[in-house]
Amino acid sequence: MCGICGELRLDGAPADLDAIGHMMAELTRRGPDHGGSYSDGALAFGHRRLAIIDLSVRSNQPMVDAELGLALVFNGTIYNYRALRRELESKGYRFFSEGDSEVILKAWHAWGTGCVERLHGMFAFAVWDAGRRSLFLARDRFGIKPLYWSEQGRVLRFASNPQALLAAGGVDTRIDPVALHNLFTLHAVVPAPRTILQGVRKLTPGHWMLIEADGRQTEQAYWRLTARRPESPLSQGEWLESIHAALRHAVKIRSEVADVPVGVLLSGGLDSSLLVALLAEAGVADLRTFSVGFEDTPEEAGSEFEYSDLVVERYGTRHHKFLVPNDQVLTRLPEAIDAMAEPMFGQDAVAFYLLAEQVSREIKVVQSGQGADEVFGGYFWYPRMMAETTGSPLERFAKHYFDRDHDEYLRMIGASYAGEDHTSALIAERLAEPDADTFMDAVLRLDVTTLIVDDPVKRVDNMTMAWGLEARVPFLDHQLVELAARCPPELKLREGGKYPLKALARGLLPEAVIDRPKGYFPMPALKYVRGPFLDMMRDVLISRASRERGLYRQAYLDQLLAAPDMHHTRIQGNKLWHLALLELWLQRHVD
């Protein structure tokens, strides 16, 4: 787990090492253990390391293989690196380190662009081929690891977050109107390659990009998720057995591939509780677990400790429990926003930020339950979508997911940012892509390949890496997801959703944890907005910077401010918070 950056000049000038220094400074928190840089004429790399595998200096980066004429910067973990190393050694490759980074270098030399198809893990990396004078960028199948880039004339830069690109200077910071529409319709999701800023783009998950010496750019998908039933039908028992075996393997390898202890972020829900049970089943001793809770409101409890305590009691984990008062949430909110690569509406962002701060004092790697709801149909809106029998796929989806329809968006947004219904066009296109047997197959595929990437997955990466903490997400193991995508939605959505996980959990977890209603990381103060939180949001939205930006129509603002608790999205987000959060992000990162 690390922070990476680089610059490639195509105008004949040497790379700007000052720009690399500015970018590295913004990435320090992602990699507190070591910093290094490398340059070769038009190319320069920067790297900040969080040492997880092969803690020695031999795995420091940028990693250079002078014999092969290659240099690498890499963020992530390759879980099958040992098997790949053995295969590469059989081809005659010699290794000077014991980690997974060097395996990528040799894999690129051996297999070229096809190397990414062999990698099992989460990754964003860049390889400089000094002989070809080419730069190769790649991102994992689900975008667990971020990779942003910008192009200014004949200069291309990339980094693990936009903050680094902004620090290097020259970025077009105008708001992208298409991304703005996506942001306010899809709960802050802006699908790749766009971001909210016109001058910053992100590599699409499951894609690679090759930049040649003459400036030619080639981008290509190396993986796509299909959602079709197998030719030979499986029984329910066979489906469950296969899914359970794949999940056990995913959890096991994410525990074993590390030279430091691996803990669990234990929310008290089924997903994280099941990770604890499977790690205990795999024989992991002295398992460390971590939970966070917040103050209650009259409408909602602020913690799920009653459930996480049951799991801790059953498995005897070394547990750490943190209760955060509301005044600390408000005080620390600006820090969490500073850690956001892009605006994030999810009210649990600050929760993960504050939890990661505490966890990082005890441990460097955790497993987390992100992805289970998307892969196995755990959200309440899935059964509602499936029950819809009329309307187009877009209409069935939008009715239960879109934060605002296009008419409301036009009532909200300033005239200079208004435009077409960009998001509906995008979602209709994605739902119509081939290789999905049914509407629900298409919905779940869209969620796991697109929506999850720029909501919970990005949120967890940003907030944990802000404290040098690596979060591993076994429910997004690509082999497990490929298997689950072929499973009938009716089986996944049984018993309110996530039936395969509930079936596996019987006998491993207390029934109260399995059969409880679906929980959402509780942050009541940002859902039921009042008191100091309301004052903060009002101040932000009536500030001079906000007025001059002209993003929002005053009548819409007045409507939300008059009754902030009364305006929630279909998936339980507070609309006033959405507006305030974007404005805060722009003030702190762009202004």
XYZ file of C-alpha atoms in Angstrom:
591
model
C 0.000 0.000 0.000
C 1.547 3.245 -1.078
C 1.258 6.533 -2.894
C 2.581 6.819 -6.435
C 3.135 9.671 -8.888
C 4.996 10.452 -12.045
C 5.525 12.758 -14.999
C 6.226 12.014 -18.654
C 7.203 14.847 -20.973
C 6.663 14.487 -24.693
C 8.113 17.863 -25.649
C 11.782 16.914 -25.426
C 12.363 18.562 -22.053
C 13.475 16.684 -18.913
C 10.860 15.793 -16.334
C 10.165 18.420 -13.676
C 11.628 17.026 -10.447
C 10.164 19.907 -8.437
C 6.701 18.791 -9.567
C 7.503 15.260 -8.400
C 8.541 16.662 -5.017
C 5.288 18.596 -4.672
C 3.260 15.508 -5.562
C 5.161 13.280 -3.138
C 4.518 15.717 -0.310
C 0.767 15.243 -0.862
C 1.190 11.446 -0.770
C 3.231 11.164 2.426
C 0.338 9.950 4.566
C -0.366 7.104 2.156
C 3.202 5.874 2.604
C 4.881 6.969 5.829
C 7.677 4.369 5.823
C 9.858 5.511 2.912
C 10.019 8.042 0.106
C 12.000 7.828 -3.105
C 12.208 9.218 -6.627
C 13.687 8.225 -9.973
C 14.252 10.050 -13.245
C 15.299 9.125 -16.751
C 15.239 12.153 -18.989
C 11.619 12.803 -19.891
C 10.300 10.453 -17.196
C 10.255 10.840 -13.423
C 8.615 8.747 -10.705
C 7.853 9.428 -7.054
C 6.844 6.904 -4.413
C 5.773 6.859 -0.769
C 5.888 3.410 0.818
C 3.765 1.666 3.426
C 5.827 -1.450 4.106
C 3.628 -4.561 4.272
C 5.429 -7.298 2.292
C 9.228 -7.690 2.424
C 9.924 -4.989 4.977
C 13.548 -4.673 3.867
C 15.027 -1.836 1.815
C 15.222 -4.208 -1.161
C 11.505 -3.575 -1.788
C 11.715 0.199 -1.553
C 10.461 2.084 -4.593
C 10.764 3.379 -7.237
C 12.097 -0.069 -8.068
C 14.641 -0.202 -10.860
C 15.806 -3.295 -12.729
C 18.862 -2.074 -14.618
C 19.354 -5.431 -16.320
C 15.884 -5.299 -17.889
C 15.833 -1.522 -18.337
C 12.617 -1.119 -16.315
C 11.417 1.064 -13.427
C 8.252 0.674 -11.342
C 6.030 2.518 -8.910
C 3.263 0.370 -7.440
C 0.413 0.757 -4.966
C -1.442 -2.321 -3.743
C -0.967 -6.003 -3.025
C -0.630 -8.965 -5.379
C -1.959 -12.020 -3.550
C -0.631 -14.584 -6.030
C 2.836 -13.079 -6.317
C 4.587 -16.152 -4.956
C 3.086 -18.396 -7.648
C 3.922 -15.842 -10.336
C 7.466 -15.591 -9.028
C 7.943 -19.345 -9.287
C 6.671 -19.267 -12.873
C 8.962 -16.381 -13.771
C 11.941 -18.052 -12.116
C 11.284 -21.118 -14.274
C 11.675 -18.790 -17.278
C 15.097 -17.705 -16.041
C 14.257 -14.446 -14.262
C 16.384 -13.615 -11.229
C 14.997 -11.730 -8.227
C 16.781 -9.399 -5.816
C 13.873 -8.852 -3.373
C 11.226 -10.963 -1.631
C 8.131 -8.801 -2.234
C 5.347 -8.537 -4.781
C 6.581 -5.342 -6.454
C 9.451 -6.961 -8.313
C 7.127 -9.645 -9.640
C 5.248 -6.939 -11.568
C 8.473 -5.740 -13.188
C 9.377 -9.219 -14.378
C 5.792 -9.942 -15.407
C 5.753 -6.851 -17.641
C 8.999 -7.937 -19.276
C 7.728 -11.497 -19.780
C 4.146 -10.869 -20.861
C 3.832 -7.194 -21.805
C 0.348 -5.728 -21.526
C -0.978 -9.226 -20.792
C 0.736 -9.170 -17.389
C -2.257 -7.518 -15.714
C -4.532 -10.453 -16.563
C -2.313 -12.664 -14.407
C -2.372 -10.416 -11.335
C -4.719 -11.421 -8.511
C -5.043 -8.485 -6.177
C -5.600 -4.759 -5.853
C -3.208 -2.509 -7.701
C -2.361 0.688 -9.488
C 1.085 0.834 -11.012
C 3.302 2.420 -13.636
C 6.186 0.765 -15.513
C 8.763 2.772 -17.457
C 10.419 0.818 -20.235
C 13.672 2.683 -20.887
C 14.385 0.744 -24.077
C 11.020 1.460 -25.682
C 10.702 4.873 -23.996
C 7.131 3.944 -23.098
C 5.013 4.313 -19.965
C 2.498 1.633 -18.964
C -0.258 2.385 -16.421
C -2.706 -0.185 -15.034
C -5.497 -0.370 -12.455
C -7.125 -3.381 -10.790
C -10.451 -4.835 -11.874
C -12.590 -2.994 -9.299
C -10.588 0.195 -8.916
C -9.741 -0.629 -5.304
C -6.512 1.287 -5.835
C -6.831 4.792 -7.325
C -4.980 6.156 -10.346
C -5.593 9.750 -11.481
C -3.923 11.566 -14.349
C -3.822 14.944 -16.041
C -2.492 16.157 -19.349
C -1.220 19.663 -19.942
C -0.067 20.088 -23.500
C 2.794 17.651 -23.971
C 3.109 16.809 -20.273
C 1.312 13.869 -18.661
C 1.228 13.394 -14.897
C -0.340 10.685 -12.757
C -0.834 10.194 -9.022
C -2.775 8.304 -6.370
C -4.959 11.332 -5.687
C -5.936 14.605 -7.351
C -4.414 16.579 -4.482
C -0.981 15.550 -5.739
C -1.781 16.621 -9.293
C -3.118 19.952 -8.036
C 0.061 20.476 -5.993
C 2.159 20.081 -9.142
C 0.221 22.948 -10.726
C -1.302 23.710 -14.101
C -4.491 21.648 -13.682
C -7.725 22.894 -15.224
C -9.912 23.175 -12.112
C -13.139 24.134 -13.839
C -16.081 21.948 -12.878
C -16.975 19.218 -15.357
C -20.758 19.645 -15.951
C -21.253 15.962 -16.869
C -19.442 14.850 -13.715
C -21.505 17.317 -11.675
C -24.704 15.701 -12.945
C -23.351 12.244 -12.101
C -22.277 13.410 -8.648
C -25.715 14.681 -7.616
C -27.645 11.829 -9.209
C -25.552 8.801 -8.223
C -24.752 9.594 -4.578
C -21.374 11.212 -5.368
C -20.368 8.557 -7.905
C -18.579 9.984 -10.941
C -17.763 7.004 -13.171
C -14.314 6.879 -14.755
C -12.742 8.441 -16.640
C -14.301 11.706 -15.407
C -13.827 13.530 -12.122
C -15.516 16.704 -10.870
C -12.543 18.693 -12.269
C -12.172 19.038 -16.020
C -8.390 18.722 -15.857
C -8.267 15.498 -13.829
C -9.175 12.077 -15.136
C -8.926 8.588 -13.648
C -8.009 5.324 -15.301
C -11.063 3.089 -15.636
C -10.951 -0.040 -13.437
C -9.913 -3.152 -15.345
C -8.041 -1.054 -17.918
C -4.467 -0.284 -18.876
C -2.980 2.682 -20.721
C 0.206 2.716 -22.782
C 1.907 6.006 -23.734
C 4.535 5.653 -26.456
C 7.569 7.844 -27.015
C 5.842 9.694 -29.860
C 2.860 10.553 -27.626
C 0.439 7.933 -28.912
C -1.911 6.716 -26.179
C -3.644 3.350 -26.167
C -6.192 2.443 -23.508
C -7.730 -1.007 -23.349
C -9.923 -3.112 -21.081
C -8.282 -6.319 -19.917
C -11.245 -7.626 -17.884
C -15.027 -7.460 -18.066
C -17.592 -9.028 -15.760
C -20.201 -11.289 -17.331
C -23.454 -12.182 -15.577
C -24.686 -15.245 -17.428
C -25.689 -18.625 -15.993
C -23.292 -21.500 -16.586
C -24.146 -23.887 -19.417
C -24.599 -26.708 -16.907
C -27.132 -25.543 -14.288
C -26.082 -25.771 -10.633
C -28.310 -26.727 -7.739
C -28.733 -24.379 -4.799
C -26.409 -26.556 -2.762
C -23.746 -26.454 -5.466
C -23.975 -22.672 -5.708
C -23.618 -22.265 -1.966
C -20.737 -24.714 -1.744
C -18.848 -22.971 -4.559
C -19.427 -19.477 -3.153
C -18.436 -20.526 0.342
C -15.191 -22.107 -0.900
C -14.321 -19.002 -2.939
C -14.981 -16.658 -0.010
C -12.943 -18.771 2.395
C -10.039 -18.647 -0.062
C -10.378 -14.882 -0.543
C -10.292 -14.242 3.190
C -7.411 -16.657 3.765
C -5.042 -15.227 1.159
C -5.677 -11.679 2.398
C -4.556 -12.796 5.815
C -1.517 -14.801 4.752
C 0.043 -12.407 2.220
C 1.582 -9.943 4.655
C 4.669 -9.687 6.821
C 2.704 -7.781 9.492
C -0.456 -8.727 11.472
C -3.856 -8.372 9.768
C -6.944 -7.249 11.735
C -10.636 -6.649 10.929
C -12.802 -3.521 10.892
C -15.777 -4.978 12.765
C -18.956 -2.961 12.286
C -21.300 -5.508 13.866
C -22.962 -6.296 10.541
C -23.036 -9.666 8.838
C -20.203 -8.957 6.393
C -17.419 -7.927 8.770
C -18.594 -10.415 11.389
C -18.294 -13.198 8.828
C -14.716 -12.136 8.095
C -13.888 -12.602 11.779
C -15.504 -16.043 11.809
C -13.695 -17.199 8.664
C -10.329 -15.924 9.882
C -10.846 -17.764 13.164
C -11.893 -20.870 11.214
C -8.661 -20.575 9.183
C -6.658 -20.707 12.403
C -5.615 -17.056 12.712
C -4.577 -16.558 16.318
C -4.680 -13.357 18.344
C -7.109 -11.720 15.916
C -7.504 -7.974 16.424
C -10.839 -6.276 15.773
C -11.872 -2.624 15.776
C -15.267 -0.888 16.067
C -16.400 2.740 16.145
C -19.640 4.322 17.316
C -21.172 7.780 17.613
C -23.759 9.593 19.716
C -27.399 8.571 19.322
C -30.147 10.868 18.091
C -33.856 10.422 18.876
C -34.295 8.906 15.399
C -31.323 6.555 15.219
C -28.716 4.761 17.307
C -25.149 5.901 16.698
C -23.410 2.564 17.218
C -23.815 -1.151 16.586
C -21.720 -2.251 19.552
C -24.402 -4.637 20.775
C -23.786 -6.801 17.696
C -20.020 -6.472 17.425
C -19.749 -7.378 21.114
C -21.500 -10.694 20.385
C -18.896 -11.566 17.755
C -16.018 -10.529 20.007
C -17.401 -12.691 22.810
C -17.775 -15.740 20.570
C -14.287 -15.575 19.051
C -12.314 -13.964 21.854
C -10.713 -11.333 19.638
C -8.441 -8.630 20.959
C -11.032 -5.897 20.549
C -10.750 -2.120 20.438
C -13.911 -0.039 20.675
C -14.030 3.696 20.047
C -16.932 6.038 20.852
C -16.662 9.427 19.148
C -18.677 12.396 20.507
C -20.485 14.681 18.071
C -18.331 17.689 18.883
C -15.285 15.740 17.723
C -17.077 14.753 14.502
C -17.668 18.411 13.658
C -14.170 19.485 14.697
C -12.470 16.765 12.642
C -14.756 16.975 9.607
C -12.432 19.336 7.679
C -9.598 16.810 8.044
C -11.757 14.067 6.565
C -12.672 16.333 3.652
C -8.974 17.047 3.076
C -8.437 13.285 2.751
C -11.152 12.915 0.076
C -9.710 12.443 -3.389
C -13.132 13.452 -4.714
C -16.291 14.730 -2.973
C -17.939 11.944 -0.961
C -21.508 12.216 0.268
C -21.494 9.013 2.308
C -22.026 10.054 5.904
C -19.638 7.357 7.107
C -16.546 8.941 5.510
C -15.653 10.793 8.697
C -16.438 7.625 10.660
C -13.863 5.643 8.697
C -11.405 8.513 8.987
C -11.641 8.622 12.770
C -11.653 4.832 13.076
C -8.588 4.499 10.843
C -6.727 7.002 12.997
C -7.184 4.791 16.042
C -6.588 1.505 14.231
C -3.341 2.709 12.628
C -1.849 3.084 16.101
C -2.233 -0.651 16.633
C -1.851 -2.308 13.229
C -1.004 -1.664 9.547
C -3.422 -3.977 7.669
C -7.126 -4.734 8.121
C -9.796 -6.647 6.264
C -13.068 -4.837 5.646
C -16.513 -5.914 4.443
C -17.002 -3.537 1.506
C -18.533 -5.148 -1.555
C -20.690 -7.808 0.073
C -23.917 -5.841 -0.404
C -23.227 -5.125 -4.058
C -22.007 -8.616 -4.919
C -24.712 -10.501 -3.024
C -27.663 -8.099 -3.204
C -27.842 -6.752 0.333
C -29.343 -3.301 -0.152
C -33.042 -2.616 0.344
C -33.466 -1.103 -3.109
C -32.636 -4.330 -4.965
C -35.888 -6.177 -4.101
C -37.811 -3.015 -4.985
C -36.152 -2.858 -8.382
C -36.790 -6.538 -9.012
C -40.464 -6.153 -8.058
C -40.959 -3.446 -10.694
C -42.712 -4.992 -13.677
C -43.209 -1.933 -15.867
C -40.927 0.645 -17.367
C -37.552 0.501 -19.054
C -34.478 -0.821 -17.219
C -33.420 2.790 -16.664
C -36.804 3.715 -15.179
C -36.821 0.683 -12.900
C -33.328 1.554 -11.671
C -33.721 5.324 -11.360
C -36.969 5.108 -9.397
C -35.201 3.428 -6.489
C -31.634 4.733 -6.737
C -31.245 8.210 -8.241
C -30.760 10.883 -5.575
C -32.606 13.402 -7.746
C -34.391 13.192 -11.053
C -33.318 15.556 -13.811
C -36.125 18.022 -13.136
C -35.055 18.437 -9.525
C -31.432 18.739 -10.624
C -32.367 21.647 -12.885
C -34.247 23.297 -9.990
C -31.124 22.918 -7.841
C -28.244 23.815 -10.133
C -27.217 27.253 -11.349
C -28.064 28.109 -14.937
C -24.449 28.035 -16.129
C -24.125 24.370 -15.072
C -27.489 23.114 -16.346
C -27.562 20.773 -19.312
C -28.752 17.430 -20.592
C -29.706 14.409 -18.498
C -26.202 12.975 -18.759
C -26.604 10.398 -16.012
C -29.702 8.744 -17.411
C -27.963 8.325 -20.753
C -24.942 6.751 -19.082
C -26.919 4.353 -16.873
C -29.172 3.281 -19.738
C -26.082 2.459 -21.763
C -24.471 0.476 -18.934
C -27.643 -1.517 -18.203
C -27.921 -2.423 -21.889
C -24.403 -3.859 -22.140
C -24.301 -7.509 -23.279
C -23.646 -10.630 -21.187
C -26.231 -10.099 -18.449
C -29.092 -12.612 -18.397
C -31.681 -10.468 -16.609
C -32.349 -6.893 -15.511
C -31.173 -7.680 -11.971
C -28.006 -9.293 -13.296
C -27.313 -6.045 -15.143
C -28.070 -3.958 -12.026
C -25.758 -5.932 -9.770
C -23.007 -5.891 -12.391
C -23.359 -2.105 -12.755
C -23.147 -1.697 -9.001
C -20.090 -3.879 -8.473
C -18.122 -2.598 -11.469
C -19.050 1.099 -11.408
C -21.069 2.451 -8.494
C -19.159 0.742 -5.694
C -15.821 1.926 -7.106
C -16.503 5.603 -6.534
C -18.531 5.327 -3.350
C -17.680 2.834 -0.578
C -14.461 1.451 -2.092
C -12.924 4.854 -2.747
C -14.137 6.113 0.616
C -12.473 3.300 2.537
C -9.211 3.597 0.595
C -9.024 7.356 1.128
C -9.870 7.325 4.808
C -7.654 4.402 5.780
C -4.682 5.475 3.681
C -4.892 8.933 5.233
C -3.438 7.166 8.282
C -1.118 4.711 6.517
C -3.543 1.826 7.036
C -4.082 -0.810 4.346
C -7.659 -2.053 3.908
C -8.217 -5.358 2.102
C -11.648 -6.226 0.731
C -12.118 -9.999 0.231
C -15.708 -9.661 -0.996
C -14.208 -7.972 -4.084
C -11.889 -10.849 -4.889
C -12.390 -11.039 -8.660
C -12.735 -14.821 -8.718
C -15.436 -14.672 -6.043
C -17.231 -11.854 -7.878
C -17.098 -13.704 -11.197
C -18.712 -16.702 -9.538
C -21.366 -14.649 -7.743
C -22.245 -12.732 -10.928
C -23.277 -16.021 -12.571
C -25.452 -17.003 -9.608
C -29.222 -16.386 -10.042
C -30.285 -13.076 -8.450
C -33.274 -14.852 -6.869
C -30.870 -16.915 -4.768
C -28.786 -13.921 -3.735
C -31.854 -11.841 -2.810
C -33.569 -14.513 -0.709
C -34.308 -13.655 2.944
C -33.889 -9.936 2.257
C -30.587 -10.311 0.403
C -27.151 -11.893 0.848
C -28.658 -15.352 1.265
C -25.393 -17.187 0.392
C -23.584 -15.288 3.151
C -26.356 -15.889 5.672
C -26.309 -19.592 4.854
C -22.557 -19.730 5.413
C -22.848 -17.795 8.671
C -25.294 -20.273 10.277
C -23.361 -22.010 13.016
C -20.465 -19.559 12.767
C -22.160 -16.393 14.051
C -24.875 -15.608 16.613
C -28.322 -15.679 15.041
C -28.912 -12.115 16.219
C -26.100 -10.914 13.951
C -27.302 -12.936 10.950
C -31.003 -12.075 11.187
C -30.774 -8.431 12.221
C -32.041 -5.788 9.789
C -29.468 -4.492 7.349
C -27.400 -1.804 9.074
C -25.784 1.282 7.530
C -22.706 2.735 9.214
C -24.575 5.094 11.565
C -23.632 8.759 11.605
C -26.877 10.360 12.829
C -25.467 13.874 13.129
C -24.930 14.076 9.363
C -28.282 12.517 8.519
C -30.534 14.448 10.900
C -28.976 17.880 10.535
C -29.452 20.302 13.399
C -27.586 22.440 15.922
C -23.911 23.138 15.197
C -23.985 20.856 12.131
C -26.797 22.876 10.575
C -25.014 26.119 11.442
C -21.860 24.874 9.735
C -23.693 23.865 6.557
C -25.622 27.141 6.419
C -22.416 29.155 6.828
C -20.726 27.227 4.016
C -23.645 27.569 1.620
C -24.177 31.291 2.164
C -20.454 32.078 2.124
C -19.045 34.507 -0.412
C -17.136 31.699 -2.153
C -20.332 29.687 -2.577
C -22.319 32.651 -3.860
C -19.630 33.599 -6.365
C -19.348 30.012 -7.608
C -23.045 30.049 -8.437
C -23.539 26.312 -8.235
C -26.934 26.349 -6.522
C -30.169 28.215 -7.054
C -31.183 30.275 -4.026
C -34.795 29.048 -3.991
C -33.627 25.438 -3.736
C -31.165 26.312 -0.965
C -33.858 28.143 0.976
C -36.148 25.123 0.696
C -33.519 22.781 2.182
C -32.392 25.186 4.882
C -35.971 25.724 6.017
C -36.426 22.013 6.783
C -33.041 20.228 6.622
C -34.357 17.029 8.232
C -37.155 16.669 5.700
C -35.139 16.280 2.506
C -33.522 12.879 2.074
C -32.610 10.888 -1.019
C -34.076 7.503 -1.916
C -31.087 5.793 -0.337
C -31.202 7.807 2.876
C -28.741 10.630 2.197
C -29.364 14.162 3.458
C -29.655 16.538 0.489
C -28.425 19.600 2.370
C -25.288 17.691 3.366
C -24.648 16.854 -0.295
C -24.634 20.511 -1.287
C -22.526 21.604 1.669
C -20.012 18.803 1.202
C -19.272 19.661 -2.429
C -18.842 23.317 -1.577
C -16.541 22.469 1.335
C -14.467 20.156 -0.884
C -14.078 22.837 -3.547
C -13.117 25.471 -0.996
C -10.470 23.249 0.582
C -8.988 21.676 -2.557
C -9.530 24.150 -5.397
C -10.016 27.684 -4.080
